[in-house]
């Protein structure tokens, strides 16, 4: 088995493999370009030269604890049926992850078909979010004295949308940091033709306070407004979007949108006990720290202290070390490799999820595998604690 990145000339071959594996139609005359060109790692049968498996790695910039860092978004994980369980995907990850380390990546993220499978490569479940379903017949939103504007192509709403996105992108770990090139969906909006609608809400003073992008969908429980994007600046913006949705109540039953897994956000809704709103908890992907030392330098801590962590990473040898971390006023002042006795030992998967902020350390000790504590006095709860996490981009 040969493992390497594909060449430009092999792009068509990888697209054919993808179409076969995922049972999607393939047109060789319509090879849609990627918004961002990924590195495509592939396994080849050495005798026949046939491409057997692929793993796509696309560059993104994500927010982590107040900084912006390189993340490898993994997709296109595929093996031709006749070559499955032959180790092709495993071999691609074993090559791709050290290459990402050398390439300056700090994180990687993916959406799994199996969480147990990807834990073998150091990934761990990360973001959870709520699918929120509102019964439009029961909405009684407060009066709204601002205005709404429908996007109809061009950049008229671009400043408002980008301002609202930037607020969310600065608030949540793992949020992709978008550039103007990512807004084709807005610049090419054509609601009459595409039947996809983007409305922005503005306060009386003209300040953007929310926007929603949605389309109609006929579902078994009724016709719904299904949102692909939903942003608001606070309770006023949320109330404005509910006011907009209420105007569709005559011929739509529900509005559906995703929210970060925040208990406080449920208090934005004025009525929920009669079934006006319901929430479905959804998992949204798995995270992996690619460069453990860089992540420790970038992380936010609680107060002041020092810890020594021993990490185990089966794919990236550089992460197999003890790291002594000293932090003051919530930031690392030194991170060094050491031979000292560690305060705790962690698998890279567990370390990745905890450093990103999935839960408080006391919860992790009860439920996480891949974690062993040697020094009960070490301030591990100042290193690993719950943080705001969210992601919406797919790759």
Coordinates of C-alpha atoms in Angstrom, one line a residue:
X1 CA 0.0 0.0 0.0
X2 CA 1.3 3.4 -1.0
X3 CA 0.2 6.5 0.9
X4 CA 0.7 10.1 -0.5
X5 CA -1.1 13.3 -1.4
X6 CA -2.7 13.1 -4.8
X7 CA -1.5 15.2 -7.7
X8 CA -3.7 17.7 -9.6
X9 CA -4.0 15.1 -12.4
X10 CA -5.5 12.6 -10.0
X11 CA -8.3 14.9 -8.8
X12 CA -10.7 13.3 -11.3
X13 CA -9.9 9.8 -10.0
X14 CA -10.6 10.9 -6.4
X15 CA -13.9 12.4 -7.5
X16 CA -14.9 9.1 -9.1
X17 CA -13.9 7.2 -5.9
X18 CA -16.0 9.6 -3.8
X19 CA -19.0 9.1 -6.2
X20 CA -18.8 5.4 -5.9
X21 CA -18.4 5.3 -2.2
X22 CA -21.1 7.8 -1.4
X23 CA -23.4 6.7 -4.2
X24 CA -23.7 10.1 -5.7
X25 CA -24.0 10.8 -9.5
X26 CA -20.7 11.7 -11.2
X27 CA -20.3 13.9 -14.2
X28 CA -16.7 14.1 -15.5
X29 CA -17.6 17.3 -17.3
X30 CA -18.8 19.0 -14.1
X31 CA -15.9 18.7 -11.6
X32 CA -17.0 21.4 -9.2
X33 CA -14.0 23.3 -7.7
X34 CA -13.6 23.4 -4.0
X35 CA -14.1 26.7 -2.2
X36 CA -10.8 25.9 -0.6
X37 CA -8.6 23.4 -2.3
X38 CA -7.8 20.5 0.2
X39 CA -4.8 18.3 0.5
X40 CA -6.2 14.9 -0.5
X41 CA -4.3 12.0 1.0
X42 CA -4.9 8.7 -0.8
X43 CA -4.0 5.0 -0.5
X44 CA -3.0 3.2 -3.7
X45 CA -2.8 -0.5 -4.4
X46 CA 0.9 -1.0 -5.2
X47 CA 0.3 -3.7 -7.8
X48 CA -2.6 -2.2 -9.8
X49 CA -1.9 1.5 -8.9
X50 CA -5.7 1.9 -8.2
X51 CA -6.7 4.6 -5.7
X52 CA -8.4 2.7 -2.8
X53 CA -9.0 5.3 0.0
X54 CA -9.0 9.0 0.5
X55 CA -8.9 11.6 3.4
X56 CA -9.4 15.3 2.5
X57 CA -7.8 18.0 4.8
X58 CA -8.9 21.5 4.2
X59 CA -7.4 24.6 5.8
X60 CA -9.5 26.8 8.1
X61 CA -8.8 29.4 10.8
X62 CA -10.7 28.9 14.0
X63 CA -11.1 30.8 17.3
X64 CA -9.6 29.2 20.4
X65 CA -9.5 31.0 23.7
X66 CA -9.3 34.4 22.1
X67 CA -6.8 33.6 19.4
X68 CA -7.0 32.5 15.8
X69 CA -5.4 29.2 14.8
X70 CA -5.0 26.8 11.9
X71 CA -7.4 23.9 11.8
X72 CA -7.5 21.0 9.4
X73 CA -11.1 20.2 8.5
X74 CA -11.3 16.5 7.6
X75 CA -13.8 15.2 5.1
X76 CA -14.0 12.9 2.1
X77 CA -13.0 9.9 4.2
X78 CA -13.8 7.0 1.9
X79 CA -12.6 3.5 0.8
X80 CA -13.9 1.6 -2.2
X81 CA -15.9 -1.3 -0.8
X82 CA -13.6 -4.0 -2.1
X83 CA -10.7 -2.4 -0.2
X84 CA -12.4 -1.7 3.1
X85 CA -10.9 -3.0 6.4
X86 CA -7.5 -3.2 4.7
X87 CA -6.1 -0.3 6.7
X88 CA -6.2 2.4 4.0
X89 CA -7.9 5.1 6.1
X90 CA -5.7 4.3 9.1
X91 CA -2.6 4.7 7.0
X92 CA -3.8 8.0 5.5
X93 CA -4.3 9.4 9.0
X94 CA -1.0 8.1 10.1
X95 CA 0.6 10.2 7.3
X96 CA -1.7 13.2 7.4
X97 CA -1.5 14.0 11.2
X98 CA 2.3 14.3 11.4
X99 CA 2.2 16.3 8.2
X100 CA -0.4 18.6 9.7
X101 CA 1.9 19.0 12.8
X102 CA 4.8 20.0 10.6
X103 CA 2.5 22.3 8.6
X104 CA 1.6 24.5 11.5
X105 CA -1.9 23.1 12.3
X106 CA -2.9 23.4 15.9
X107 CA -6.3 21.6 15.6
X108 CA -8.3 19.3 13.4
X109 CA -12.0 18.7 13.3
X110 CA -14.3 16.2 11.6
X111 CA -17.9 14.9 11.5
X112 CA -17.8 11.2 12.2
X113 CA -19.8 8.2 11.0
X114 CA -18.5 6.5 14.1
X115 CA -17.1 8.2 17.2
X116 CA -15.4 5.0 18.4
X117 CA -13.6 4.7 15.0
X118 CA -12.2 8.2 15.1
X119 CA -11.1 8.0 18.7
X120 CA -8.5 5.6 17.4
X121 CA -6.9 8.6 15.6
X122 CA -7.1 10.9 18.6
X123 CA -10.4 12.7 18.0
X124 CA -13.0 13.2 20.7
X125 CA -16.6 14.4 20.7
X126 CA -16.7 18.2 21.1
X127 CA -19.6 20.5 20.2
X128 CA -23.1 19.8 21.2
X129 CA -26.0 22.1 20.0
X130 CA -29.7 22.4 20.2
X131 CA -32.0 22.0 17.3
X132 CA -34.8 24.4 18.3
X133 CA -38.3 23.9 17.0
X134 CA -40.9 26.6 17.4
X135 CA -44.6 26.2 16.9
X136 CA -45.4 29.4 15.0
X137 CA -49.1 29.3 16.0
X138 CA -48.1 29.7 19.7
X139 CA -45.6 32.5 19.2
X140 CA -46.5 35.7 20.9
X141 CA -43.4 37.9 20.4
X142 CA -43.1 41.4 21.8
X143 CA -43.7 44.3 19.5
X144 CA -40.8 45.2 17.3
X145 CA -40.2 48.8 16.2
X146 CA -37.1 48.1 14.0
X147 CA -37.0 46.9 10.4
X148 CA -36.2 43.9 8.2
X149 CA -34.4 43.7 4.9
X150 CA -34.5 40.8 2.4
X151 CA -31.2 39.9 0.7
X152 CA -31.7 39.9 -3.1
X153 CA -28.1 39.6 -4.3
X154 CA -25.2 42.1 -4.1
X155 CA -23.4 43.3 -1.0
X156 CA -26.1 45.5 0.6
X157 CA -26.5 43.3 3.6
X158 CA -22.8 42.1 3.7
X159 CA -21.6 44.5 6.4
X160 CA -24.6 43.6 8.7
X161 CA -24.2 39.9 8.3
X162 CA -20.4 40.0 8.7
X163 CA -20.7 42.1 11.9
X164 CA -23.1 39.6 13.5
X165 CA -21.0 36.6 12.4
X166 CA -17.9 38.2 13.9
X167 CA -19.6 38.5 17.3
X168 CA -20.3 34.8 17.3
X169 CA -16.9 33.8 15.9
X170 CA -15.1 35.7 18.7
X171 CA -17.2 34.1 21.4
X172 CA -17.0 30.3 20.8
X173 CA -14.1 28.0 20.6
X174 CA -13.9 26.1 17.2
X175 CA -15.9 28.7 15.3
X176 CA -14.5 29.1 11.8
X177 CA -13.2 32.7 11.1
X178 CA -14.9 33.6 7.8
X179 CA -13.5 35.9 5.2
X180 CA -15.4 37.9 2.5
X181 CA -14.8 35.0 0.1
X182 CA -17.0 32.8 2.2
X183 CA -20.2 34.9 1.5
X184 CA -21.1 33.8 -2.0
X185 CA -24.3 32.4 -0.5
X186 CA -25.3 36.0 0.4
X187 CA -23.9 37.9 -2.6
X188 CA -25.7 35.5 -5.0
X189 CA -29.0 35.5 -3.1
X190 CA -32.0 35.3 -5.5
X191 CA -35.0 34.5 -3.3
X192 CA -37.5 34.5 -6.2
X193 CA -35.5 31.9 -8.2
X194 CA -33.8 29.9 -5.5
X195 CA -36.6 30.1 -2.8
X196 CA -34.0 30.6 -0.2
X197 CA -34.5 33.7 2.0
X198 CA -32.1 35.8 4.0
X199 CA -33.6 38.4 6.3
X200 CA -31.6 40.8 8.4
X201 CA -33.2 42.6 11.4
X202 CA -32.2 46.2 12.3
X203 CA -33.0 48.2 15.4
X204 CA -34.7 51.6 15.3
X205 CA -31.2 53.2 15.1
X206 CA -30.2 51.0 12.1
X207 CA -28.0 48.7 14.1
X208 CA -27.9 45.0 12.8
X209 CA -29.3 42.8 15.6
X210 CA -30.0 39.5 13.9
X211 CA -30.4 37.6 10.7
X212 CA -31.8 34.3 9.5
X213 CA -31.3 32.3 6.3
X214 CA -34.0 29.7 5.7
X215 CA -36.1 27.9 3.1
X216 CA -39.5 26.2 3.1
X217 CA -39.6 22.5 3.7
X218 CA -42.6 20.2 3.7
X219 CA -42.2 17.7 6.5
X220 CA -44.5 15.0 8.1
X221 CA -45.3 17.3 11.0
X222 CA -46.1 20.3 8.8
X223 CA -44.6 23.0 6.6
X224 CA -41.5 24.5 8.2
X225 CA -39.0 27.3 7.9
X226 CA -35.7 25.5 8.1
X227 CA -32.8 27.8 8.9
X228 CA -29.3 27.2 7.6
X229 CA -28.0 30.2 9.5
X230 CA -29.4 32.0 12.6
X231 CA -27.5 34.8 14.3
X232 CA -28.5 37.5 16.8
X233 CA -26.7 40.0 19.0
X234 CA -28.7 39.5 22.2
X235 CA -32.3 39.2 23.5
X236 CA -33.5 42.1 21.3
X237 CA -32.2 40.4 18.2
X238 CA -33.6 37.0 19.1
X239 CA -37.0 38.7 19.8
X240 CA -36.8 40.4 16.4
X241 CA -36.3 37.1 14.5
X242 CA -39.2 35.6 16.4
X243 CA -41.3 38.5 15.4
X244 CA -40.3 37.8 11.8
X245 CA -41.2 34.1 12.0
X246 CA -44.6 34.9 13.5
X247 CA -45.5 36.7 10.3
X248 CA -45.2 33.3 8.5
X249 CA -47.7 31.5 10.9
X250 CA -50.6 31.6 8.4
X251 CA -49.1 29.1 6.1
X252 CA -46.1 27.6 8.0
X253 CA -46.3 25.4 11.1
X254 CA -42.7 25.5 12.5
X255 CA -39.5 27.4 12.5
X256 CA -36.3 25.3 13.0
X257 CA -32.8 26.5 13.8
X258 CA -29.7 25.5 15.7
X259 CA -28.4 27.2 18.9
X260 CA -25.3 26.7 21.0
X261 CA -25.8 24.3 23.9
X262 CA -26.5 27.1 26.3
X263 CA -29.0 26.7 29.1
X264 CA -29.4 30.5 29.3
X265 CA -30.6 30.8 25.7
X266 CA -33.7 28.7 26.6
X267 CA -34.9 31.7 28.7
X268 CA -35.1 33.8 25.6
X269 CA -38.4 32.1 24.7
X270 CA -41.5 33.5 26.4
X271 CA -43.5 30.2 26.2
X272 CA -42.4 26.6 26.2
X273 CA -44.5 24.6 28.6
X274 CA -47.4 24.2 26.1
X275 CA -45.2 22.8 23.4
X276 CA -44.5 26.1 21.8
X277 CA -40.8 25.2 21.7
X278 CA -38.8 22.0 22.0
X279 CA -35.1 21.3 21.9
X280 CA -33.3 18.3 20.4
X281 CA -29.7 17.8 21.6
X282 CA -27.4 17.1 18.7
X283 CA -23.7 16.2 18.6
X284 CA -21.7 18.2 16.1
X285 CA -18.4 16.6 15.4
X286 CA -15.1 15.7 17.0
X287 CA -12.0 17.7 17.7
X288 CA -8.3 16.8 17.9
X289 CA -5.3 18.8 19.0
X290 CA -2.6 18.4 16.4
X291 CA 0.1 20.3 18.2
X292 CA -0.2 19.8 22.0
X293 CA 2.5 22.3 23.0
X294 CA 1.1 25.0 20.8
X295 CA -2.4 24.5 22.2
X296 CA -1.1 24.8 25.8
X297 CA 0.6 28.0 24.9
X298 CA -2.6 29.4 23.4
X299 CA -5.1 28.2 26.0
X300 CA -6.9 30.3 28.6
X301 CA -6.5 29.2 32.2
X302 CA -8.2 30.1 35.5
X303 CA -6.0 32.4 37.7
X304 CA -2.4 31.4 38.5
X305 CA -0.7 28.0 39.0
X306 CA 1.4 25.3 37.4
X307 CA 0.8 21.7 36.3
X308 CA 2.7 19.0 34.6
X309 CA 0.8 16.8 32.0
X310 CA 2.0 13.6 30.3
X311 CA 0.3 13.1 26.9
X312 CA 0.1 10.0 24.8
X313 CA -0.5 10.3 21.0
X314 CA -0.3 7.2 18.9
X315 CA -0.1 9.1 15.6
X316 CA 2.1 12.1 16.3
X317 CA 5.4 11.4 18.1
X318 CA 6.1 15.0 18.9
X319 CA 3.1 15.1 21.3
X320 CA 4.3 12.2 23.4
X321 CA 5.9 14.1 26.2
X322 CA 5.5 15.6 29.7
X323 CA 4.7 19.3 29.5
X324 CA 5.2 21.6 32.5
X325 CA 2.9 24.6 32.3
X326 CA 3.0 27.7 34.4
X327 CA 0.2 30.3 34.0
X328 CA -0.5 33.7 35.5
X329 CA -3.7 35.8 35.2
X330 CA -5.3 33.2 33.0
X331 CA -2.5 32.9 30.4
X332 CA 0.6 30.6 30.0
X333 CA 3.9 32.2 30.8
X334 CA 5.9 29.1 30.1
X335 CA 5.4 25.7 28.5
X336 CA 8.3 23.3 28.6
X337 CA 9.1 19.7 28.0
X338 CA 10.2 18.0 31.2
X339 CA 11.3 14.7 32.8
X340 CA 9.4 15.6 36.1
X341 CA 6.8 13.4 37.5
X342 CA 3.4 14.4 35.9
X343 CA 0.4 15.5 37.8
X344 CA -1.9 13.8 35.3
X345 CA -1.7 11.6 32.2
X346 CA -4.1 12.0 29.3
X347 CA -4.7 10.4 25.9
X348 CA -4.6 13.0 23.2
X349 CA -8.3 12.5 22.5
X350 CA -9.3 13.3 26.1
X351 CA -6.8 16.2 26.3
X352 CA -8.2 17.7 23.1
X353 CA -11.8 17.7 24.3
X354 CA -11.0 19.0 27.8
X355 CA -8.7 21.8 26.6
X356 CA -11.3 23.0 24.2
X357 CA -13.8 23.2 27.1
X358 CA -16.4 20.4 26.8
X359 CA -16.9 20.2 30.6
X360 CA -15.6 20.9 34.1
X361 CA -12.7 18.8 35.2
X362 CA -14.7 17.2 38.1
X363 CA -17.1 15.8 35.5
X364 CA -14.3 14.6 33.3
X365 CA -12.9 12.6 36.2
X366 CA -16.2 10.8 36.7
X367 CA -16.9 9.9 33.1
X368 CA -13.9 10.2 30.8
X369 CA -11.5 7.4 29.9
X370 CA -8.0 8.3 28.9
X371 CA -7.4 10.3 32.1
X372 CA -5.3 9.4 35.2
X373 CA -4.5 11.8 38.1
X374 CA -1.4 11.3 40.1
X375 CA -1.3 14.5 42.2
X376 CA -4.7 15.5 43.8
X377 CA -3.3 18.9 44.9
X378 CA -2.5 19.9 41.3
X379 CA -4.8 22.7 40.0
X380 CA -6.1 20.7 37.1
X381 CA -9.5 22.3 37.4
X382 CA -7.8 25.6 36.4
X383 CA -6.5 24.0 33.2
X384 CA -9.6 22.0 32.1
X385 CA -13.0 23.7 32.5
X386 CA -16.1 24.4 30.6
X387 CA -15.9 27.0 27.8
X388 CA -18.3 28.3 25.1
X389 CA -17.9 25.9 22.1
X390 CA -19.8 25.9 18.8
X391 CA -19.3 25.2 15.1
X392 CA -21.5 25.4 12.1
X393 CA -19.3 24.8 9.1
X394 CA -19.2 21.4 7.4
X395 CA -16.2 20.1 5.4

